[in-house]
Short mmCIF file of N, CA and C in Angstrom, two decimals:
data_model
loop_
_atom_site.label_atom_id
_atom_site.label_comp_id
_atom_site.label_asym_id
_atom_site.label_seq_id
_atom_site.Cartn_x
_atom_site.Cartn_y
_atom_site.Cartn_z
N PRO A 270 72.15 79.60 75.10
CA PRO A 270 71.97 81.04 74.85
C PRO A 270 73.29 81.79 74.68
N VAL A 271 74.34 81.38 75.40
CA VAL A 271 75.61 82.09 75.32
C VAL A 271 76.21 81.99 73.92
N ASN A 272 76.07 80.84 73.29
CA ASN A 272 76.68 80.65 71.97
C ASN A 272 75.92 81.31 70.84
N SER A 273 74.60 81.43 70.98
CA SER A 273 73.81 81.99 69.88
C SER A 273 73.25 83.37 70.18
N GLY A 274 73.35 83.82 71.42
CA GLY A 274 72.77 85.11 71.80
C GLY A 274 73.84 86.14 72.13
N TYR A 275 73.40 87.22 72.73
CA TYR A 275 74.29 88.31 73.13
C TYR A 275 74.28 88.43 74.64
N GLU A 276 75.46 88.57 75.22
CA GLU A 276 75.60 88.60 76.67
C GLU A 276 76.20 89.95 77.08
N VAL A 277 75.45 90.70 77.88
CA VAL A 277 75.94 91.96 78.42
C VAL A 277 76.51 91.67 79.80
N GLN A 278 77.74 92.07 80.01
CA GLN A 278 78.47 91.74 81.24
C GLN A 278 78.07 92.62 82.41
N ILE A 279 77.92 91.98 83.57
CA ILE A 279 77.70 92.68 84.83
C ILE A 279 78.80 92.18 85.77
N ASN A 280 79.71 93.03 86.14
CA ASN A 280 80.74 92.62 87.09
C ASN A 280 81.31 93.85 87.82
N ASP A 281 82.06 93.59 88.85
CA ASP A 281 82.64 94.65 89.68
C ASP A 281 83.95 95.11 89.05
N LEU A 282 83.95 96.28 88.44
CA LEU A 282 85.19 96.82 87.91
C LEU A 282 85.38 98.28 88.31
N HIS A 283 84.65 98.71 89.32
CA HIS A 283 84.80 100.10 89.78
C HIS A 283 86.27 100.39 90.05
N GLY A 284 86.75 101.49 89.52
CA GLY A 284 88.13 101.91 89.75
C GLY A 284 89.14 101.33 88.77
N LYS A 285 88.73 100.46 87.87
CA LYS A 285 89.66 99.89 86.89
C LYS A 285 90.17 101.01 85.99
N THR A 286 91.47 101.08 85.83
CA THR A 286 92.06 102.13 85.00
C THR A 286 92.65 101.59 83.71
N LYS A 287 92.78 100.27 83.61
CA LYS A 287 93.31 99.67 82.37
C LYS A 287 92.25 99.71 81.28
N LYS A 288 92.69 99.47 80.04
CA LYS A 288 91.78 99.46 78.90
C LYS A 288 90.62 98.50 79.15
N LEU A 289 89.41 98.95 78.84
CA LEU A 289 88.21 98.12 79.03
C LEU A 289 88.08 97.11 77.90
N THR A 290 87.51 95.95 78.25
CA THR A 290 87.29 94.89 77.26
C THR A 290 85.82 94.52 77.25
N ALA A 291 85.46 93.64 76.34
CA ALA A 291 84.07 93.17 76.25
C ALA A 291 83.66 92.38 77.48
N HIS A 292 84.62 91.99 78.32
CA HIS A 292 84.32 91.25 79.55
C HIS A 292 84.15 92.16 80.75
N ASP A 293 84.19 93.47 80.55
CA ASP A 293 83.99 94.42 81.64
C ASP A 293 82.54 94.89 81.69
N CYS A 294 82.13 95.43 82.82
CA CYS A 294 80.74 95.80 83.07
C CYS A 294 80.19 96.72 81.97
N GLY A 295 79.10 96.28 81.35
CA GLY A 295 78.49 97.02 80.26
C GLY A 295 78.94 96.55 78.90
N GLY A 296 80.00 95.76 78.84
CA GLY A 296 80.50 95.24 77.58
C GLY A 296 79.62 94.12 77.05
N VAL A 297 79.73 93.87 75.77
CA VAL A 297 78.97 92.79 75.13
C VAL A 297 79.99 91.73 74.74
N ILE A 298 79.92 90.57 75.40
CA ILE A 298 80.90 89.51 75.22
C ILE A 298 81.05 89.14 73.75
N LYS A 299 82.30 89.01 73.31
CA LYS A 299 82.69 88.67 71.93
C LYS A 299 82.20 89.69 70.90
N THR A 300 81.86 90.90 71.37
CA THR A 300 81.31 91.89 70.43
C THR A 300 81.90 93.28 70.63
N ALA A 301 81.79 93.87 71.83
CA ALA A 301 82.24 95.25 72.02
C ALA A 301 82.53 95.55 73.48
N ALA A 302 83.57 96.35 73.71
CA ALA A 302 83.90 96.83 75.05
C ALA A 302 83.09 98.08 75.35
N PRO A 303 82.81 98.34 76.63
CA PRO A 303 82.13 99.60 76.96
C PRO A 303 83.06 100.78 76.66
N THR A 304 82.47 101.90 76.32
CA THR A 304 83.28 103.07 75.97
C THR A 304 83.86 103.77 77.20
N LYS A 305 83.27 103.51 78.38
CA LYS A 305 83.77 104.11 79.62
C LYS A 305 83.37 103.27 80.81
N ASN A 306 84.07 103.43 81.90
CA ASN A 306 83.79 102.68 83.12
C ASN A 306 82.82 103.49 83.98
N MET A 307 81.57 103.01 84.02
CA MET A 307 80.54 103.69 84.79
C MET A 307 80.06 102.86 85.98
N ALA A 308 80.77 101.76 86.29
CA ALA A 308 80.35 100.87 87.37
C ALA A 308 80.55 101.53 88.73
N LYS A 309 79.58 101.32 89.60
CA LYS A 309 79.66 101.81 90.98
C LYS A 309 80.45 100.81 91.82
N PRO A 310 80.92 101.22 93.00
CA PRO A 310 81.66 100.31 93.86
C PRO A 310 80.80 99.13 94.32
N ALA A 311 81.45 98.01 94.63
CA ALA A 311 80.75 96.84 95.17
C ALA A 311 79.92 97.27 96.37
N GLY A 312 78.71 96.75 96.46
CA GLY A 312 77.80 97.10 97.55
C GLY A 312 76.82 98.18 97.19
N GLU A 313 77.05 98.88 96.08
CA GLU A 313 76.10 99.89 95.59
C GLU A 313 75.35 99.32 94.39
N TRP A 314 74.12 99.76 94.20
CA TRP A 314 73.32 99.31 93.07
C TRP A 314 73.76 100.01 91.80
N ASN A 315 73.90 99.24 90.74
CA ASN A 315 74.11 99.77 89.40
C ASN A 315 72.78 99.71 88.66
N ARG A 316 72.56 100.66 87.79
CA ARG A 316 71.35 100.66 86.96
C ARG A 316 71.78 100.47 85.51
N MET A 317 71.26 99.41 84.90
CA MET A 317 71.62 99.12 83.52
C MET A 317 70.35 99.02 82.69
N ILE A 318 70.36 99.69 81.55
CA ILE A 318 69.26 99.60 80.59
C ILE A 318 69.85 99.04 79.30
N VAL A 319 69.32 97.90 78.87
CA VAL A 319 69.76 97.26 77.63
C VAL A 319 68.61 97.33 76.65
N THR A 320 68.87 97.91 75.48
CA THR A 320 67.84 98.04 74.45
C THR A 320 68.37 97.40 73.17
N MET A 321 67.61 96.44 72.67
CA MET A 321 67.98 95.80 71.41
C MET A 321 66.76 95.86 70.50
N LYS A 322 66.93 96.56 69.39
CA LYS A 322 65.84 96.69 68.42
C LYS A 322 66.43 96.52 67.04
N ASN A 323 65.92 95.51 66.33
CA ASN A 323 66.44 95.14 65.03
C ASN A 323 67.94 94.85 65.16
N ASP A 324 68.79 95.59 64.48
CA ASP A 324 70.23 95.35 64.51
C ASP A 324 70.95 96.21 65.54
N GLU A 325 70.23 97.10 66.20
CA GLU A 325 70.85 98.07 67.10
C GLU A 325 70.84 97.59 68.55
N LEU A 326 71.98 97.72 69.22
CA LEU A 326 72.10 97.36 70.63
C LEU A 326 72.69 98.55 71.38
N LYS A 327 71.98 98.96 72.43
CA LYS A 327 72.41 100.09 73.25
C LYS A 327 72.43 99.65 74.71
N VAL A 328 73.50 99.98 75.42
CA VAL A 328 73.61 99.68 76.84
C VAL A 328 73.89 100.98 77.57
N GLU A 329 73.04 101.29 78.54
CA GLU A 329 73.24 102.45 79.40
C GLU A 329 73.56 101.93 80.80
N LEU A 330 74.61 102.47 81.40
CA LEU A 330 75.02 102.06 82.73
C LEU A 330 75.11 103.30 83.61
N ASN A 331 74.29 103.35 84.63
CA ASN A 331 74.26 104.47 85.57
C ASN A 331 74.14 105.82 84.87
N GLY A 332 73.22 105.86 83.89
CA GLY A 332 72.89 107.11 83.22
C GLY A 332 73.77 107.49 82.05
N GLU A 333 74.76 106.68 81.72
CA GLU A 333 75.66 106.98 80.59
C GLU A 333 75.60 105.87 79.56
N THR A 334 75.55 106.22 78.28
CA THR A 334 75.60 105.22 77.22
C THR A 334 77.02 104.68 77.13
N VAL A 335 77.17 103.36 77.27
CA VAL A 335 78.50 102.75 77.19
C VAL A 335 78.65 101.85 75.96
N ILE A 336 77.53 101.48 75.34
CA ILE A 336 77.51 100.71 74.09
C ILE A 336 76.39 101.28 73.22
N ASP A 337 76.70 101.54 71.96
CA ASP A 337 75.69 101.96 70.99
C ASP A 337 76.21 101.47 69.64
N ILE A 338 75.80 100.26 69.25
CA ILE A 338 76.38 99.63 68.07
C ILE A 338 75.33 99.00 67.17
N ASN A 339 75.71 98.79 65.92
CA ASN A 339 74.92 98.01 64.98
C ASN A 339 75.53 96.61 64.97
N LEU A 340 74.75 95.62 65.38
CA LEU A 340 75.27 94.26 65.52
C LEU A 340 75.69 93.63 64.20
N LYS A 341 75.04 93.99 63.11
CA LYS A 341 75.44 93.43 61.81
C LYS A 341 76.84 93.91 61.42
N GLU A 342 77.22 95.08 61.90
CA GLU A 342 78.54 95.63 61.58
C GLU A 342 79.61 95.20 62.57
N LYS A 343 79.25 94.97 63.83
CA LYS A 343 80.23 94.76 64.90
C LYS A 343 80.35 93.33 65.39
N SER A 344 79.42 92.45 65.07
CA SER A 344 79.41 91.12 65.66
C SER A 344 79.74 90.05 64.65
N GLU A 345 80.41 89.00 65.11
CA GLU A 345 80.71 87.85 64.28
C GLU A 345 79.58 86.83 64.34
N LYS A 346 78.66 86.98 65.28
CA LYS A 346 77.54 86.05 65.44
C LYS A 346 76.40 86.43 64.51
N PRO A 347 75.66 85.43 64.04
CA PRO A 347 74.45 85.76 63.28
C PRO A 347 73.41 86.36 64.21
N LEU A 348 72.65 87.28 63.72
CA LEU A 348 71.63 87.95 64.52
C LEU A 348 70.34 87.16 64.46
N PRO A 349 69.91 86.55 65.60
CA PRO A 349 68.68 85.76 65.58
C PRO A 349 67.45 86.66 65.45
N ASP A 350 66.38 86.10 64.89
CA ASP A 350 65.12 86.84 64.77
C ASP A 350 64.40 86.95 66.10
N GLU A 351 64.63 85.99 66.99
CA GLU A 351 64.01 86.00 68.31
C GLU A 351 64.89 85.22 69.26
N GLY A 352 64.57 85.32 70.54
CA GLY A 352 65.37 84.60 71.52
C GLY A 352 64.84 84.79 72.92
N PHE A 353 65.68 84.50 73.88
CA PHE A 353 65.32 84.55 75.28
C PHE A 353 66.15 85.59 76.01
N ILE A 354 65.66 86.01 77.16
CA ILE A 354 66.42 86.85 78.07
C ILE A 354 66.83 85.96 79.23
N CYS A 355 68.11 85.88 79.48
CA CYS A 355 68.64 85.01 80.53
C CYS A 355 69.47 85.83 81.51
N LEU A 356 69.48 85.41 82.76
CA LEU A 356 70.33 86.01 83.77
C LEU A 356 71.28 84.91 84.25
N GLN A 357 72.58 85.18 84.22
CA GLN A 357 73.57 84.16 84.51
C GLN A 357 74.47 84.62 85.65
N ASP A 358 74.86 83.67 86.49
CA ASP A 358 75.88 83.99 87.49
C ASP A 358 76.91 82.87 87.50
N HIS A 359 78.00 83.10 88.19
CA HIS A 359 79.07 82.11 88.26
C HIS A 359 79.32 81.71 89.71
N GLY A 360 78.27 81.70 90.52
CA GLY A 360 78.38 81.26 91.90
C GLY A 360 78.84 82.32 92.88
N LEU A 361 78.98 83.56 92.43
CA LEU A 361 79.37 84.65 93.32
C LEU A 361 78.12 85.39 93.77
N ASN A 362 78.25 86.26 94.77
CA ASN A 362 77.11 87.06 95.21
C ASN A 362 76.67 87.98 94.08
N LEU A 363 75.42 87.88 93.69
CA LEU A 363 74.86 88.70 92.63
C LEU A 363 73.39 88.91 92.95
N PHE A 364 72.95 90.14 92.91
CA PHE A 364 71.58 90.47 93.25
C PHE A 364 70.96 91.32 92.15
N PHE A 365 69.71 91.07 91.87
CA PHE A 365 68.94 91.86 90.90
C PHE A 365 67.73 92.43 91.61
N ARG A 366 67.29 93.58 91.18
CA ARG A 366 66.04 94.14 91.68
C ARG A 366 65.42 94.99 90.57
N ASN A 367 64.12 95.14 90.65
CA ASN A 367 63.37 95.99 89.72
C ASN A 367 63.65 95.65 88.25
N LEU A 368 63.59 94.37 87.91
CA LEU A 368 63.75 93.97 86.52
C LEU A 368 62.49 94.32 85.75
N ARG A 369 62.66 94.94 84.59
CA ARG A 369 61.53 95.30 83.75
C ARG A 369 61.86 94.93 82.32
N PHE A 370 60.90 94.38 81.61
CA PHE A 370 61.08 93.98 80.22
C PHE A 370 59.97 94.59 79.39
N ASN A 371 60.33 95.19 78.27
CA ASN A 371 59.34 95.78 77.37
C ASN A 371 59.60 95.27 75.96
N LYS A 372 58.56 94.85 75.29
CA LYS A 372 58.69 94.47 73.90
C LYS A 372 58.61 95.73 73.04
N LEU A 373 59.61 95.92 72.19
CA LEU A 373 59.65 97.09 71.33
C LEU A 373 58.98 96.77 70.00
N GLU A 374 58.16 97.64 69.53
CA GLU A 374 57.47 97.43 68.24
C GLU A 374 58.20 98.14 67.15
#
């Protein structure tokens, strides 16, 4: 999935003042950096809404839009017609709650 799909980053970057990259919270790996740092401190819940419809990808983090792009214009990857939703960790403490998935028509 990582090689053929799109990965939205979830990580602890609260307080980061350096330029944001696609590997920062809310960024889309190999595609786009978040426009602003909206991550809460470690130990607090972050709320992320990821919406992908046709070529458009939008990421909202804690009530602010941090990604709003057209994938055909911004991505080097081909856009698949369908795929899977995956949750990935790297062996660190990571918790999810209230996951909701909606199919967009």
